[in-house]
PDB file of C-alpha atoms in Angstrom:
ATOM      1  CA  UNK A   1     -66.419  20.142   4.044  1.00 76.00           C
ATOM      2  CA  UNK A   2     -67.050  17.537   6.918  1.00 80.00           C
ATOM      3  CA  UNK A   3     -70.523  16.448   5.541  1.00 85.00           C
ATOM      4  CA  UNK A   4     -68.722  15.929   1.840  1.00 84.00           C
ATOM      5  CA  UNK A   5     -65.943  13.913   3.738  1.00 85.00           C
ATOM      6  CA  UNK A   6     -68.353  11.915   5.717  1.00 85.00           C
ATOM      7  CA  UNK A   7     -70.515  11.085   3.072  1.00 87.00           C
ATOM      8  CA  UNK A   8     -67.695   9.741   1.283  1.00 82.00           C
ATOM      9  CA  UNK A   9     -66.349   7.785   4.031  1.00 85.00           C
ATOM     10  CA  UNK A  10     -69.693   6.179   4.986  1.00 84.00           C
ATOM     11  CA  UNK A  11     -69.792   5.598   1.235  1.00 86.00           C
ATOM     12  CA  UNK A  12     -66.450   3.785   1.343  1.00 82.00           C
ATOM     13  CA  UNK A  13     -67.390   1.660   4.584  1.00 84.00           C
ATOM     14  CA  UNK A  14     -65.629   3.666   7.416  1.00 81.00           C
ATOM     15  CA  UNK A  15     -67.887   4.237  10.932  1.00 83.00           C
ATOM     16  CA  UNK A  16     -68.548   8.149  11.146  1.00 84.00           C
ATOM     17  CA  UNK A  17     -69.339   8.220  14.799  1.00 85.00           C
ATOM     18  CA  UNK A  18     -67.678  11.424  16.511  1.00 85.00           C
ATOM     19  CA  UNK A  19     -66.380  11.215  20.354  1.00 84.00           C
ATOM     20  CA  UNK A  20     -68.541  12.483  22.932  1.00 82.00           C
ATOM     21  CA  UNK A  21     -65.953  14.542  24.701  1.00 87.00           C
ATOM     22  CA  UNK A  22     -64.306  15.806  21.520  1.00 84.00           C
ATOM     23  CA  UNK A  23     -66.936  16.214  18.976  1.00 78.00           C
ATOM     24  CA  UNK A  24     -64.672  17.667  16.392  1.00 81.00           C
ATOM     25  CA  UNK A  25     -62.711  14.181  16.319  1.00 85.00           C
ATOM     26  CA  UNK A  26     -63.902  10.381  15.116  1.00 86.00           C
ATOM     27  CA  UNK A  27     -64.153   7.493  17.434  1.00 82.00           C
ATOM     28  CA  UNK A  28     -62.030   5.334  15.251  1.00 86.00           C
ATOM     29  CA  UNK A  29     -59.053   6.215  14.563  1.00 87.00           C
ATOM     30  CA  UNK A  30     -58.818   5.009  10.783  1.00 87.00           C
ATOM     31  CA  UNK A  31     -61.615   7.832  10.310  1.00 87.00           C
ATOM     32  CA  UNK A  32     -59.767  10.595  12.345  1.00 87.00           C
ATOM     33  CA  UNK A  33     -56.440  10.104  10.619  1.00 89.00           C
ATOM     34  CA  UNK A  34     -58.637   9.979   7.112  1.00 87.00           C
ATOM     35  CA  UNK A  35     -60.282  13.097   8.013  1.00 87.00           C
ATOM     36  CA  UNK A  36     -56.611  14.974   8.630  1.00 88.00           C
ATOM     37  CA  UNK A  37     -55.721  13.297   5.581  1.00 86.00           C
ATOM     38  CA  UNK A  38     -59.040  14.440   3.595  1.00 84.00           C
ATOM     39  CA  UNK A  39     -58.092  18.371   5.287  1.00 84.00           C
ATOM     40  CA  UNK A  40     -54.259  18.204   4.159  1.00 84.00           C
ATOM     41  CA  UNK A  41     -55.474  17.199   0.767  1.00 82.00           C
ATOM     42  CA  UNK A  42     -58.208  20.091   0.048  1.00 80.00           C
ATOM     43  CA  UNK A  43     -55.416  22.799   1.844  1.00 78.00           C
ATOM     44  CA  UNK A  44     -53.126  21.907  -0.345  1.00 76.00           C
ATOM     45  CA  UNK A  45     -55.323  22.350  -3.686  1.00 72.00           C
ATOM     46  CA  UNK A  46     -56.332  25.622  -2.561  1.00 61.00           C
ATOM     47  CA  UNK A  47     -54.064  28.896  -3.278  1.00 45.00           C
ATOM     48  CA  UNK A  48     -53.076  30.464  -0.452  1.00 45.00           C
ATOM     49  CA  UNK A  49     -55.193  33.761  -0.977  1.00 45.00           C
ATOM     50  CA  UNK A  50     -58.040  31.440  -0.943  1.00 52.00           C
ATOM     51  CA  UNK A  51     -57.527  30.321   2.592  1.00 53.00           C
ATOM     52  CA  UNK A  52     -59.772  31.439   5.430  1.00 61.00           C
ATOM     53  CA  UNK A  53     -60.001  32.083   8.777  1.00 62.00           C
ATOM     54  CA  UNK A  54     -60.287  29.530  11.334  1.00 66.00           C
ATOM     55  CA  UNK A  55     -63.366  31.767  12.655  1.00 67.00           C
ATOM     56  CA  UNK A  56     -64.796  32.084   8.873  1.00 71.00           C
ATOM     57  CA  UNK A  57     -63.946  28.106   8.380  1.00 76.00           C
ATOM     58  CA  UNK A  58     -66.092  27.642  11.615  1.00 78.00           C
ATOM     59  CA  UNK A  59     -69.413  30.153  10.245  1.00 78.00           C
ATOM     60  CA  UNK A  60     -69.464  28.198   7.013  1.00 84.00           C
ATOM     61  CA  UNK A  61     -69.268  24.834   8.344  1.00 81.00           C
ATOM     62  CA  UNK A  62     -72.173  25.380  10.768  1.00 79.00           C
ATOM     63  CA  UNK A  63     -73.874  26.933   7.397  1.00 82.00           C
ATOM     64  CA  UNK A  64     -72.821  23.382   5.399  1.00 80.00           C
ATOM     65  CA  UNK A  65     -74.093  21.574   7.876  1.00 75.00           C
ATOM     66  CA  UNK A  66     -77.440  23.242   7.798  1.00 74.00           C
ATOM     67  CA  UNK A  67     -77.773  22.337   4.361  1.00 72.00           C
ATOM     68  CA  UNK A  68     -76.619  19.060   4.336  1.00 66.00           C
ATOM     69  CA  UNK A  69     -78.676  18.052   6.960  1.00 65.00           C
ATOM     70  CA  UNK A  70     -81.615  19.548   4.477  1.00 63.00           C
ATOM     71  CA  UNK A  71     -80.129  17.959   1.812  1.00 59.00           C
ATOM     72  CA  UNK A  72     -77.048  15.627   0.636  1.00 52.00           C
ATOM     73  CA  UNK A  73     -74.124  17.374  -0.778  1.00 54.00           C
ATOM     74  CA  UNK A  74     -73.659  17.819  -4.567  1.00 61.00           C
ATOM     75  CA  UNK A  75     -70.344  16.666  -5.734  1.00 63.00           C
ATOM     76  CA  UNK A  76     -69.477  17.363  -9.104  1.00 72.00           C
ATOM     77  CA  UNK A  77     -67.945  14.490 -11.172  1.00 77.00           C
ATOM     78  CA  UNK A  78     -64.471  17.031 -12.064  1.00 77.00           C
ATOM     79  CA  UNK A  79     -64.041  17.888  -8.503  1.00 78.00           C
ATOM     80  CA  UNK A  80     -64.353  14.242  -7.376  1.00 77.00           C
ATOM     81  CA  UNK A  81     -61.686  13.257  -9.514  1.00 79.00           C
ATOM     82  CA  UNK A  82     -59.097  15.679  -8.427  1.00 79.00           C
ATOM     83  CA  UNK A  83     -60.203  15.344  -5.094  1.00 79.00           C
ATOM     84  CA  UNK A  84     -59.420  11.501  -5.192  1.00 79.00           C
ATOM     85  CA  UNK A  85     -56.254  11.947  -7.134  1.00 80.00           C
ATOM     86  CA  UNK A  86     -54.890  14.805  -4.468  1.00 79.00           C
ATOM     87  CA  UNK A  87     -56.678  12.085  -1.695  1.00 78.00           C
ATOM     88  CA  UNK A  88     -54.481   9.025  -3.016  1.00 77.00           C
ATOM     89  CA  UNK A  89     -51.179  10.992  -3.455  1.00 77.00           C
ATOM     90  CA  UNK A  90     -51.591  11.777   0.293  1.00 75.00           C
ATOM     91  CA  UNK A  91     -52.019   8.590   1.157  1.00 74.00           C
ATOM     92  CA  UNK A  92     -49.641   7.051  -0.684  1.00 74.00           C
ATOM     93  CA  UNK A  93     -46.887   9.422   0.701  1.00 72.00           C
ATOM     94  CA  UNK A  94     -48.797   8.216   4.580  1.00 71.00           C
ATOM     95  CA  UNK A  95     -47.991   4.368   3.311  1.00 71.00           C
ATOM     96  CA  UNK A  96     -44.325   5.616   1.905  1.00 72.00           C
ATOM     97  CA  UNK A  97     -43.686   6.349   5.536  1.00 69.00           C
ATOM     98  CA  UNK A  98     -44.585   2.968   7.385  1.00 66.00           C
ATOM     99  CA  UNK A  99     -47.355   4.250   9.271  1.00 58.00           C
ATOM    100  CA  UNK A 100     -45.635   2.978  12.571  1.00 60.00           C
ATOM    101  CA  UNK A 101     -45.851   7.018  13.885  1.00 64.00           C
ATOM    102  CA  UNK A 102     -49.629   7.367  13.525  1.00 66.00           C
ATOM    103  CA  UNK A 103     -50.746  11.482  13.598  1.00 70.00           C
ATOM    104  CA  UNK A 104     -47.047  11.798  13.937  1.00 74.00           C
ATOM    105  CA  UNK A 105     -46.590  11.005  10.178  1.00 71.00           C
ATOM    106  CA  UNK A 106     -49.792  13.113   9.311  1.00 73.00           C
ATOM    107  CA  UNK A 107     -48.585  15.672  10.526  1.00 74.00           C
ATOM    108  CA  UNK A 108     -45.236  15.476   9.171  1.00 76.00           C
ATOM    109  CA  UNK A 109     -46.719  15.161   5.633  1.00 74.00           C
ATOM    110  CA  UNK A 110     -49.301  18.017   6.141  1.00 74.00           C
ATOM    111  CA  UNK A 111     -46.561  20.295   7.025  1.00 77.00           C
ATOM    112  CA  UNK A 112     -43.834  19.022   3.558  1.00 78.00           C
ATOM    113  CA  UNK A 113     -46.986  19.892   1.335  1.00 72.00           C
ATOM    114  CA  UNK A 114     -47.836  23.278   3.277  1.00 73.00           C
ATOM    115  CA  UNK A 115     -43.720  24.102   2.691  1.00 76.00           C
ATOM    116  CA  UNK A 116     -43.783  23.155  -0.753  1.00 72.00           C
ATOM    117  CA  UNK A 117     -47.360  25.457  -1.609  1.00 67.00           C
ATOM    118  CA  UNK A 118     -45.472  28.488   0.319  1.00 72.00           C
ATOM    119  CA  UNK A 119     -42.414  27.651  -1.736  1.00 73.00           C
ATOM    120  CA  UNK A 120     -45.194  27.636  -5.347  1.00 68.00           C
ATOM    121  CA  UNK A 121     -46.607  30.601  -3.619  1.00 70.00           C
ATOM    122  CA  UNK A 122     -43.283  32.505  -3.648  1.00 75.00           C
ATOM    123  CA  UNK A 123     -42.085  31.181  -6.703  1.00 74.00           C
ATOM    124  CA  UNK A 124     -45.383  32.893  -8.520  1.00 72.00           C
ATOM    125  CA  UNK A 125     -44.842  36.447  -7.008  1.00 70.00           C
ATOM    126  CA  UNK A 126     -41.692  36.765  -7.817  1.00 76.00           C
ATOM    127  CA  UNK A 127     -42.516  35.739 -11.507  1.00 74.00           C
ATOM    128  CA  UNK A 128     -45.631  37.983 -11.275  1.00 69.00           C
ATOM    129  CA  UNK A 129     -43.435  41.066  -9.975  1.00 73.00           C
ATOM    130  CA  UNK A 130     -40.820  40.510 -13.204  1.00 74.00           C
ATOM    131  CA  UNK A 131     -43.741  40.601 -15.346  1.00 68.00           C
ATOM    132  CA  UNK A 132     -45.030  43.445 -14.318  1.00 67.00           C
ATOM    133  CA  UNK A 133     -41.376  45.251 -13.594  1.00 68.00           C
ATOM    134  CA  UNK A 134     -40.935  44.202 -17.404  1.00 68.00           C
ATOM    135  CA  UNK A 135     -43.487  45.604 -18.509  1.00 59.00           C
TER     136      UNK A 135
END
């Protein structure tokens, strides 16, 4: 996931160069809050059964970045799409806000579209359980 979002940041013109002391965070901060912004975005596309582990999230970015250092990642043209579309509705709810709070406002978002997928989420079971009481 990092090596798709940093090949489409150096694509777009933003410096990908991670701190020293924290290597899991950018040295700007335009690319840091675009990277929350870029994690926010995917979480929220994904169901919630098809979350994983922080440990398993770990093992298969150290196996992504194998590859992509063998090779650049393949995007495909459907999944590009969506991913911009979800990518701009985050950011326009980030510009909705001011910006003047920084991660603050990140944060803030990330956690309205995590309650509104558990809300979905909910929503779907109890429809499933009807369906299947019904029938």
């Amino acid at each position: 996931m990092r090596a798709a979002f940093e090949a489409w940041a150096q694509k777009d013109g933003h410096i990908v160069r991670r701190r020293e002391d924290k290597p899991d965070e950018y040295l700007v901060f335009e690319t840091q809050r675009r990277w929350v912004i870029w994690q926010a975005a995917l979480a929220h596309g994904k169901a919630p059964g098809g979350r994983k582990t922080a440990a398993q999230k770990e093992a298969e970015a150290q196996e992504k970045a194998k590859q992509a250092v063998q090779r650049a990642p393949v995007v495909a043209q459907a999944d590009a799409a969506v991913r911009n579309q979800v990518l701009n509705e985050v950011l326009d709810a980030f510009s909705s806000l001011g910006g003047a709070g920084g991660l603050d406002d990140i944060l803030k978002v990330v956690q309205s579209l995590k309650q509104k997928q558990d809300v979905a989420t909910e929503q779907t079971v109890k429809t499933a359980e009807r369906v299947h009481h019904n029938a």
